[in-house]
Amino acid sequence: GAVVSQHPSRVICKSGTSVKIECRSLDFQATTMFWYRQFPKQSLMLMATSNEGSKATYEQGVEKDKFLINHASLTLSTLTVTSAHPEDSSFYICSAPLTGAETQYFGPGTRLLVL
Amino acid sequence: GDSVTQMEGPVTLSEEAFLTINCTYTATGYPSLFWYVQYPGEGLQLLLKATKADDKGSNKGFEATYRKETTSFHLEKGSVQVSDSAVYFCALSLNNAGNMLTFGGGTRLMVKP
């Protein structure tokens, strides 16, 4: 089946630094990818839709200058958490839809801890 | 707006017990319905889906029936195993490509030997 990878799987950083998370579709092309945030024991909240070759679409309440998204190619989207603060600590998950599959394929997630 | 409501967990069962996780939804159109499973430390995986009323999705012994009259998509399994311990998410999509998923809050299942 289709595979989506994320890197890194876990990152610890100091407050004020920026962190980049990569999401790759390994065996299919994805013109669209989705970024979610998952708080402990809670559901996934859609943050933004990443579009290859154009600007990302952010959900209401998500700061686009805080969470920079770049969909550089048909297999790669990156999420950069800029000037990270402890409240940004969370589990970030990406997904990509596979044309014709009527579903999304999810990456394994990246756990971010900001000290 | 569209929403999905799941029973709160955790649900703790003994091995071989019967499982039901309730899921109800509200949607402005005719959604496709999904159950995703998240094993510890892993990403979400599609467990099963149903795209229209009265469809039954099934996989790995789990099944759920799309009930339009009760706007429900309850997940059931006749005999759970320890390896079924995970978090289960009910979700809907109004886009046929499975995009723009709306998730329920998730239900943690713990199966004891």
PDB file of C-alpha atoms in Angstrom:
ATOM      1  CA  GLY A   1       0.000   0.000   0.000  1.00  0.00           C
ATOM      2  CA  ALA A   2       0.880   3.656  -0.171  1.00  0.00           C
ATOM      3  CA  VAL A   3       3.455   4.873   2.342  1.00  0.00           C
ATOM      4  CA  VAL A   4       3.939   8.292   3.867  1.00  0.00           C
ATOM      5  CA  SER A   5       7.020   9.010   5.930  1.00  0.00           C
ATOM      6  CA  GLN A   6       7.848  11.807   8.345  1.00  0.00           C
ATOM      7  CA  HIS A   7      11.184  13.053   9.589  1.00  0.00           C
ATOM      8  CA  PRO A   8      12.174  13.432  12.308  1.00  0.00           C
ATOM      9  CA  SER A   9      10.049  11.134  14.410  1.00  0.00           C
ATOM     10  CA  ARG A  10      10.928  13.009  17.556  1.00  0.00           C
ATOM     11  CA  VAL A  11      12.579  16.365  18.181  1.00  0.00           C
ATOM     12  CA  ILE A  12      13.446  18.341  21.279  1.00  0.00           C
ATOM     13  CA  CYS A  13      14.357  21.994  20.881  1.00  0.00           C
ATOM     14  CA  LYS A  14      14.873  25.117  22.915  1.00  0.00           C
ATOM     15  CA  SER A  15      12.273  27.828  23.074  1.00  0.00           C
ATOM     16  CA  GLY A  16      12.766  30.394  20.335  1.00  0.00           C
ATOM     17  CA  THR A  17      14.307  28.063  17.788  1.00  0.00           C
ATOM     18  CA  SER A  18      12.683  26.837  14.578  1.00  0.00           C
ATOM     19  CA  VAL A  19      11.984  23.232  13.723  1.00  0.00           C
ATOM     20  CA  LYS A  20      11.366  21.732  10.297  1.00  0.00           C
ATOM     21  CA  ILE A  21       9.305  18.581   9.833  1.00  0.00           C
ATOM     22  CA  GLU A  22       9.299  16.732   6.522  1.00  0.00           C
ATOM     23  CA  CYS A  23       6.484  14.685   5.076  1.00  0.00           C
ATOM     24  CA  ARG A  24       7.152  12.456   2.075  1.00  0.00           C
ATOM     25  CA  SER A  25       4.946  10.260  -0.048  1.00  0.00           C
ATOM     26  CA  LEU A  26       7.277   7.394  -0.849  1.00  0.00           C
ATOM     27  CA  ASP A  27       5.598   5.582  -3.715  1.00  0.00           C
ATOM     28  CA  PHE A  28       3.025   7.974  -5.081  1.00  0.00           C
ATOM     29  CA  GLN A  29       2.677  11.612  -5.972  1.00  0.00           C
ATOM     30  CA  ALA A  30       0.598  13.943  -3.857  1.00  0.00           C
ATOM     31  CA  THR A  31      -0.428  17.361  -5.088  1.00  0.00           C
ATOM     32  CA  THR A  32      -2.131  17.853  -1.742  1.00  0.00           C
ATOM     33  CA  MET A  33      -0.981  16.958   1.746  1.00  0.00           C
ATOM     34  CA  PHE A  34      -2.581  17.688   5.083  1.00  0.00           C
ATOM     35  CA  TRP A  35      -0.992  18.672   8.364  1.00  0.00           C
ATOM     36  CA  TYR A  36      -2.664  17.784  11.640  1.00  0.00           C
ATOM     37  CA  ARG A  37      -1.888  18.453  15.253  1.00  0.00           C
ATOM     38  CA  GLN A  38      -2.787  15.997  17.963  1.00  0.00           C
ATOM     39  CA  PHE A  39      -2.786  16.898  21.632  1.00  0.00           C
ATOM     40  CA  PRO A  40      -2.396  14.174  24.260  1.00  0.00           C
ATOM     41  CA  LYS A  41      -5.479  11.988  24.481  1.00  0.00           C
ATOM     42  CA  GLN A  42      -7.274  14.152  21.956  1.00  0.00           C
ATOM     43  CA  SER A  43      -8.272  13.907  18.340  1.00  0.00           C
ATOM     44  CA  LEU A  44      -6.500  15.223  15.291  1.00  0.00           C
ATOM     45  CA  MET A  45      -7.080  18.817  14.387  1.00  0.00           C
ATOM     46  CA  LEU A  46      -6.489  19.860  10.804  1.00  0.00           C
ATOM     47  CA  MET A  47      -4.004  22.721  10.698  1.00  0.00           C
ATOM     48  CA  ALA A  48      -3.561  23.312   7.001  1.00  0.00           C
ATOM     49  CA  THR A  49      -3.746  21.920   3.512  1.00  0.00           C
ATOM     50  CA  SER A  50      -0.460  21.928   1.642  1.00  0.00           C
ATOM     51  CA  ASN A  51      -0.731  22.447  -2.121  1.00  0.00           C
ATOM     52  CA  GLU A  52       2.106  21.694  -4.512  1.00  0.00           C
ATOM     53  CA  GLY A  53       3.066  24.802  -6.398  1.00  0.00           C
ATOM     54  CA  SER A  54       0.828  27.183  -4.507  1.00  0.00           C
ATOM     55  CA  LYS A  55       0.223  28.595  -1.064  1.00  0.00           C
ATOM     56  CA  ALA A  56      -1.044  26.454   1.756  1.00  0.00           C
ATOM     57  CA  THR A  57      -4.573  26.864   3.030  1.00  0.00           C
ATOM     58  CA  TYR A  58      -4.737  27.330   6.797  1.00  0.00           C
ATOM     59  CA  GLU A  59      -7.621  26.469   9.078  1.00  0.00           C
ATOM     60  CA  GLN A  60      -9.172  29.152  11.200  1.00  0.00           C
ATOM     61  CA  GLY A  61      -7.068  29.984  14.216  1.00  0.00           C
ATOM     62  CA  VAL A  62      -3.802  28.609  12.824  1.00  0.00           C
ATOM     63  CA  GLU A  63      -1.091  31.236  12.440  1.00  0.00           C
ATOM     64  CA  LYS A  64       0.426  30.948   8.975  1.00  0.00           C
ATOM     65  CA  ASP A  65       3.506  32.924   9.997  1.00  0.00           C
ATOM     66  CA  LYS A  66       4.036  30.567  12.893  1.00  0.00           C
ATOM     67  CA  PHE A  67       3.564  27.355  10.957  1.00  0.00           C
ATOM     68  CA  LEU A  68       5.235  27.736   7.584  1.00  0.00           C
ATOM     69  CA  ILE A  69       4.311  25.160   4.987  1.00  0.00           C
ATOM     70  CA  ASN A  70       6.178  24.529   1.766  1.00  0.00           C
ATOM     71  CA  HIS A  71       5.104  21.907  -0.750  1.00  0.00           C
ATOM     72  CA  ALA A  72       8.323  21.779  -2.737  1.00  0.00           C
ATOM     73  CA  SER A  73       7.563  18.809  -4.950  1.00  0.00           C
ATOM     74  CA  LEU A  74       4.917  16.193  -5.640  1.00  0.00           C
ATOM     75  CA  THR A  75       6.388  13.989  -2.912  1.00  0.00           C
ATOM     76  CA  LEU A  76       7.507  16.437  -0.232  1.00  0.00           C
ATOM     77  CA  SER A  77       5.820  18.903   2.075  1.00  0.00           C
ATOM     78  CA  THR A  78       7.543  20.599   4.995  1.00  0.00           C
ATOM     79  CA  LEU A  79       6.134  22.203   8.117  1.00  0.00           C
ATOM     80  CA  THR A  80       8.370  24.670   9.908  1.00  0.00           C
ATOM     81  CA  VAL A  81       7.428  25.702  13.420  1.00  0.00           C
ATOM     82  CA  THR A  82       9.036  29.102  13.779  1.00  0.00           C
ATOM     83  CA  SER A  83      10.181  30.553  17.096  1.00  0.00           C
ATOM     84  CA  ALA A  84       8.822  27.537  18.907  1.00  0.00           C
ATOM     85  CA  HIS A  85       7.422  27.866  22.405  1.00  0.00           C
ATOM     86  CA  PRO A  86       6.479  25.191  24.960  1.00  0.00           C
ATOM     87  CA  GLU A  87       2.812  25.471  23.984  1.00  0.00           C
ATOM     88  CA  ASP A  88       3.783  24.281  20.500  1.00  0.00           C
ATOM     89  CA  SER A  89       4.783  20.928  21.959  1.00  0.00           C
ATOM     90  CA  SER A  90       2.543  18.386  20.330  1.00  0.00           C
ATOM     91  CA  PHE A  91       2.297  15.465  17.937  1.00  0.00           C
ATOM     92  CA  TYR A  92       2.284  16.615  14.329  1.00  0.00           C
ATOM     93  CA  ILE A  93       0.920  14.280  11.685  1.00  0.00           C
ATOM     94  CA  CYS A  94       0.804  14.624   7.929  1.00  0.00           C
ATOM     95  CA  SER A  95      -1.310  12.764   5.442  1.00  0.00           C
ATOM     96  CA  ALA A  96      -1.670  12.502   1.699  1.00  0.00           C
ATOM     97  CA  PRO A  97      -4.648  11.341  -0.331  1.00  0.00           C
ATOM     98  CA  LEU A  98      -4.101   8.714  -2.992  1.00  0.00           C
ATOM     99  CA  THR A  99      -6.133   9.373  -6.105  1.00  0.00           C
ATOM    100  CA  GLY A 100      -8.870   6.807  -6.447  1.00  0.00           C
ATOM    101  CA  ALA A 101      -8.324   5.321  -3.008  1.00  0.00           C
ATOM    102  CA  GLU A 102     -11.008   7.415  -1.251  1.00  0.00           C
ATOM    103  CA  THR A 103      -8.835   7.776   1.781  1.00  0.00           C
ATOM    104  CA  GLN A 104      -5.754   9.449   3.122  1.00  0.00           C
ATOM    105  CA  TYR A 105      -2.476   7.801   4.052  1.00  0.00           C
ATOM    106  CA  PHE A 106      -0.966   9.039   7.257  1.00  0.00           C
ATOM    107  CA  GLY A 107       2.620   9.503   8.291  1.00  0.00           C
ATOM    108  CA  PRO A 108       3.790   8.067  11.610  1.00  0.00           C
ATOM    109  CA  GLY A 109       3.877  11.491  13.211  1.00  0.00           C
ATOM    110  CA  THR A 110       6.517  13.751  14.720  1.00  0.00           C
ATOM    111  CA  ARG A 111       6.578  14.414  18.417  1.00  0.00           C
ATOM    112  CA  LEU A 112       7.834  17.925  19.156  1.00  0.00           C
ATOM    113  CA  LEU A 113       8.924  18.941  22.636  1.00  0.00           C
ATOM    114  CA  VAL A 114       9.890  22.568  23.189  1.00  0.00           C
ATOM    115  CA  LEU A 115      11.797  23.242  26.384  1.00  0.00           C
TER     116      LEU A 115
ATOM    117  CA  GLY B   1     -21.033  22.243  10.692  1.00  0.00           C
ATOM    118  CA  ASP B   2     -19.976  18.652  10.265  1.00  0.00           C
ATOM    119  CA  SER B   3     -18.996  16.751  13.378  1.00  0.00           C
ATOM    120  CA  VAL B   4     -18.304  13.287  14.725  1.00  0.00           C
ATOM    121  CA  THR B   5     -18.999  12.147  18.262  1.00  0.00           C
ATOM    122  CA  GLN B   6     -17.476   9.024  19.772  1.00  0.00           C
ATOM    123  CA  MET B   7     -17.901   7.402  23.121  1.00  0.00           C
ATOM    124  CA  GLU B   8     -15.211   8.465  25.533  1.00  0.00           C
ATOM    125  CA  GLY B   9     -12.659   5.976  26.659  1.00  0.00           C
ATOM    126  CA  PRO B  10     -10.762   4.273  27.806  1.00  0.00           C
ATOM    127  CA  VAL B  11     -12.589   1.063  27.109  1.00  0.00           C
ATOM    128  CA  THR B  12     -11.055  -1.840  28.984  1.00  0.00           C
ATOM    129  CA  LEU B  13     -11.976  -5.375  27.989  1.00  0.00           C
ATOM    130  CA  SER B  14     -10.746  -8.869  28.602  1.00  0.00           C
ATOM    131  CA  GLU B  15      -9.457 -10.896  25.695  1.00  0.00           C
ATOM    132  CA  GLU B  16     -12.233 -12.504  23.597  1.00  0.00           C
ATOM    133  CA  ALA B  17     -14.838 -10.012  24.837  1.00  0.00           C
ATOM    134  CA  PHE B  18     -17.275  -8.305  22.469  1.00  0.00           C
ATOM    135  CA  LEU B  19     -16.437  -4.752  21.481  1.00  0.00           C
ATOM    136  CA  THR B  20     -18.687  -1.866  20.539  1.00  0.00           C
ATOM    137  CA  ILE B  21     -17.448   1.681  20.088  1.00  0.00           C
ATOM    138  CA  ASN B  22     -20.261   4.088  19.332  1.00  0.00           C
ATOM    139  CA  CYS B  23     -19.949   6.783  16.705  1.00  0.00           C
ATOM    140  CA  THR B  24     -22.568   9.263  15.541  1.00  0.00           C
ATOM    141  CA  TYR B  25     -22.224  12.076  13.070  1.00  0.00           C
ATOM    142  CA  THR B  26     -23.825  15.235  11.780  1.00  0.00           C
ATOM    143  CA  ALA B  27     -23.217  16.315   8.220  1.00  0.00           C
ATOM    144  CA  THR B  28     -24.747  18.698   5.727  1.00  0.00           C
ATOM    145  CA  GLY B  29     -24.492  16.233   2.860  1.00  0.00           C
ATOM    146  CA  TYR B  30     -23.972  12.520   2.359  1.00  0.00           C
ATOM    147  CA  PRO B  31     -20.622  11.663   3.891  1.00  0.00           C
ATOM    148  CA  SER B  32     -18.322   8.728   3.550  1.00  0.00           C
ATOM    149  CA  LEU B  33     -17.545   7.228   6.942  1.00  0.00           C
ATOM    150  CA  PHE B  34     -14.284   5.786   8.192  1.00  0.00           C
ATOM    151  CA  TRP B  35     -12.708   4.111  11.156  1.00  0.00           C
ATOM    152  CA  TYR B  36      -8.998   4.687  11.664  1.00  0.00           C
ATOM    153  CA  VAL B  37      -6.781   2.919  14.201  1.00  0.00           C
ATOM    154  CA  GLN B  38      -3.662   4.315  15.838  1.00  0.00           C
ATOM    155  CA  TYR B  39      -1.384   1.765  17.486  1.00  0.00           C
ATOM    156  CA  PRO B  40       1.038   3.028  20.141  1.00  0.00           C
ATOM    157  CA  GLY B  41       3.765   5.142  18.618  1.00  0.00           C
ATOM    158  CA  GLU B  42       2.419   4.836  15.092  1.00  0.00           C
ATOM    159  CA  GLY B  43       0.427   6.915  12.645  1.00  0.00           C
ATOM    160  CA  LEU B  44      -3.196   6.397  11.778  1.00  0.00           C
ATOM    161  CA  GLN B  45      -4.190   3.501   9.576  1.00  0.00           C
ATOM    162  CA  LEU B  46      -7.463   3.073   7.771  1.00  0.00           C
ATOM    163  CA  LEU B  47      -9.352   0.196   9.374  1.00  0.00           C
ATOM    164  CA  LEU B  48     -12.561   0.220   7.346  1.00  0.00           C
ATOM    165  CA  LYS B  49     -14.910   2.500   5.489  1.00  0.00           C
ATOM    166  CA  ALA B  50     -18.416   2.799   4.076  1.00  0.00           C
ATOM    167  CA  THR B  51     -19.450   5.231   1.393  1.00  0.00           C
ATOM    168  CA  LYS B  52     -23.246   5.025   1.404  1.00  0.00           C
ATOM    169  CA  ALA B  53     -26.194   4.149   3.591  1.00  0.00           C
ATOM    170  CA  ASP B  54     -26.512   0.486   4.629  1.00  0.00           C
ATOM    171  CA  ASP B  55     -22.975  -0.299   3.473  1.00  0.00           C
ATOM    172  CA  LYS B  56     -20.989  -2.449   5.881  1.00  0.00           C
ATOM    173  CA  GLY B  57     -17.261  -1.959   6.149  1.00  0.00           C
ATOM    174  CA  SER B  58     -15.196  -4.822   7.538  1.00  0.00           C
ATOM    175  CA  ASN B  59     -11.549  -5.637   8.148  1.00  0.00           C
ATOM    176  CA  LYS B  60      -9.542  -7.762  10.591  1.00  0.00           C
ATOM    177  CA  GLY B  61     -12.728  -8.964  12.287  1.00  0.00           C
ATOM    178  CA  PHE B  62     -14.005  -5.416  12.829  1.00  0.00           C
ATOM    179  CA  GLU B  63     -17.149  -4.191  11.150  1.00  0.00           C
ATOM    180  CA  ALA B  64     -19.346  -1.116  11.060  1.00  0.00           C
ATOM    181  CA  THR B  65     -22.599  -0.404   9.248  1.00  0.00           C
ATOM    182  CA  TYR B  66     -23.514   2.991   7.833  1.00  0.00           C
ATOM    183  CA  ARG B  67     -26.899   3.789   9.407  1.00  0.00           C
ATOM    184  CA  LYS B  68     -28.381   6.876   7.838  1.00  0.00           C
ATOM    185  CA  GLU B  69     -31.577   6.763   9.906  1.00  0.00           C
ATOM    186  CA  THR B  70     -29.624   6.978  13.152  1.00  0.00           C
ATOM    187  CA  THR B  71     -26.607   8.825  11.691  1.00  0.00           C
ATOM    188  CA  SER B  72     -24.358   6.216  13.240  1.00  0.00           C
ATOM    189  CA  PHE B  73     -21.347   4.095  12.312  1.00  0.00           C
ATOM    190  CA  HIS B  74     -20.677   1.969  15.378  1.00  0.00           C
ATOM    191  CA  LEU B  75     -17.558  -0.208  15.384  1.00  0.00           C
ATOM    192  CA  GLU B  76     -17.924  -3.818  16.521  1.00  0.00           C
ATOM    193  CA  LYS B  77     -15.752  -6.880  16.930  1.00  0.00           C
ATOM    194  CA  GLY B  78     -16.930 -10.203  18.239  1.00  0.00           C
ATOM    195  CA  SER B  79     -13.749 -11.270  20.034  1.00  0.00           C
ATOM    196  CA  VAL B  80     -11.000  -8.773  20.789  1.00  0.00           C
ATOM    197  CA  GLN B  81      -7.345  -9.620  21.184  1.00  0.00           C
ATOM    198  CA  VAL B  82      -4.584  -7.949  23.174  1.00  0.00           C
ATOM    199  CA  SER B  83      -3.113  -6.789  19.868  1.00  0.00           C
ATOM    200  CA  ASP B  84      -6.267  -4.735  19.236  1.00  0.00           C
ATOM    201  CA  SER B  85      -5.243  -2.333  21.998  1.00  0.00           C
ATOM    202  CA  ALA B  86      -5.050   1.040  20.283  1.00  0.00           C
ATOM    203  CA  VAL B  87      -6.899   4.302  19.799  1.00  0.00           C
ATOM    204  CA  TYR B  88      -9.790   4.187  17.365  1.00  0.00           C
ATOM    205  CA  PHE B  89     -10.997   7.250  15.475  1.00  0.00           C
ATOM    206  CA  CYS B  90     -14.285   7.610  13.671  1.00  0.00           C
ATOM    207  CA  ALA B  91     -14.209  10.102  10.806  1.00  0.00           C
ATOM    208  CA  LEU B  92     -16.294  11.445   7.969  1.00  0.00           C
ATOM    209  CA  SER B  93     -15.566  13.045   4.661  1.00  0.00           C
ATOM    210  CA  LEU B  94     -17.842  14.868   2.270  1.00  0.00           C
ATOM    211  CA  ASN B  95     -15.241  14.672  -0.469  1.00  0.00           C
ATOM    212  CA  ASN B  96     -15.231  11.468  -2.492  1.00  0.00           C
ATOM    213  CA  ALA B  97     -11.438  11.454  -2.584  1.00  0.00           C
ATOM    214  CA  GLY B  98     -11.316  11.008   1.173  1.00  0.00           C
ATOM    215  CA  ASN B  99      -9.969  14.489   1.680  1.00  0.00           C
ATOM    216  CA  MET B 100     -10.849  16.887   4.456  1.00  0.00           C
ATOM    217  CA  LEU B 101     -11.533  14.346   7.135  1.00  0.00           C
ATOM    218  CA  THR B 102     -13.420  15.365  10.246  1.00  0.00           C
ATOM    219  CA  PHE B 103     -12.406  13.206  13.191  1.00  0.00           C
ATOM    220  CA  GLY B 104     -14.133  12.180  16.363  1.00  0.00           C
ATOM    221  CA  GLY B 105     -12.285  12.496  19.637  1.00  0.00           C
ATOM    222  CA  GLY B 106     -10.862   8.983  19.570  1.00  0.00           C
ATOM    223  CA  THR B 107     -11.521   6.052  21.879  1.00  0.00           C
ATOM    224  CA  ARG B 108      -8.695   4.231  23.585  1.00  0.00           C
ATOM    225  CA  LEU B 109      -9.192   0.474  23.785  1.00  0.00           C
ATOM    226  CA  MET B 110      -7.199  -1.603  26.236  1.00  0.00           C
ATOM    227  CA  VAL B 111      -7.496  -5.366  26.037  1.00  0.00           C
ATOM    228  CA  LYS B 112      -6.181  -7.385  28.952  1.00  0.00           C
ATOM    229  CA  PRO B 113      -5.061 -11.018  28.660  1.00  0.00           C
TER     230      PRO B 113
END
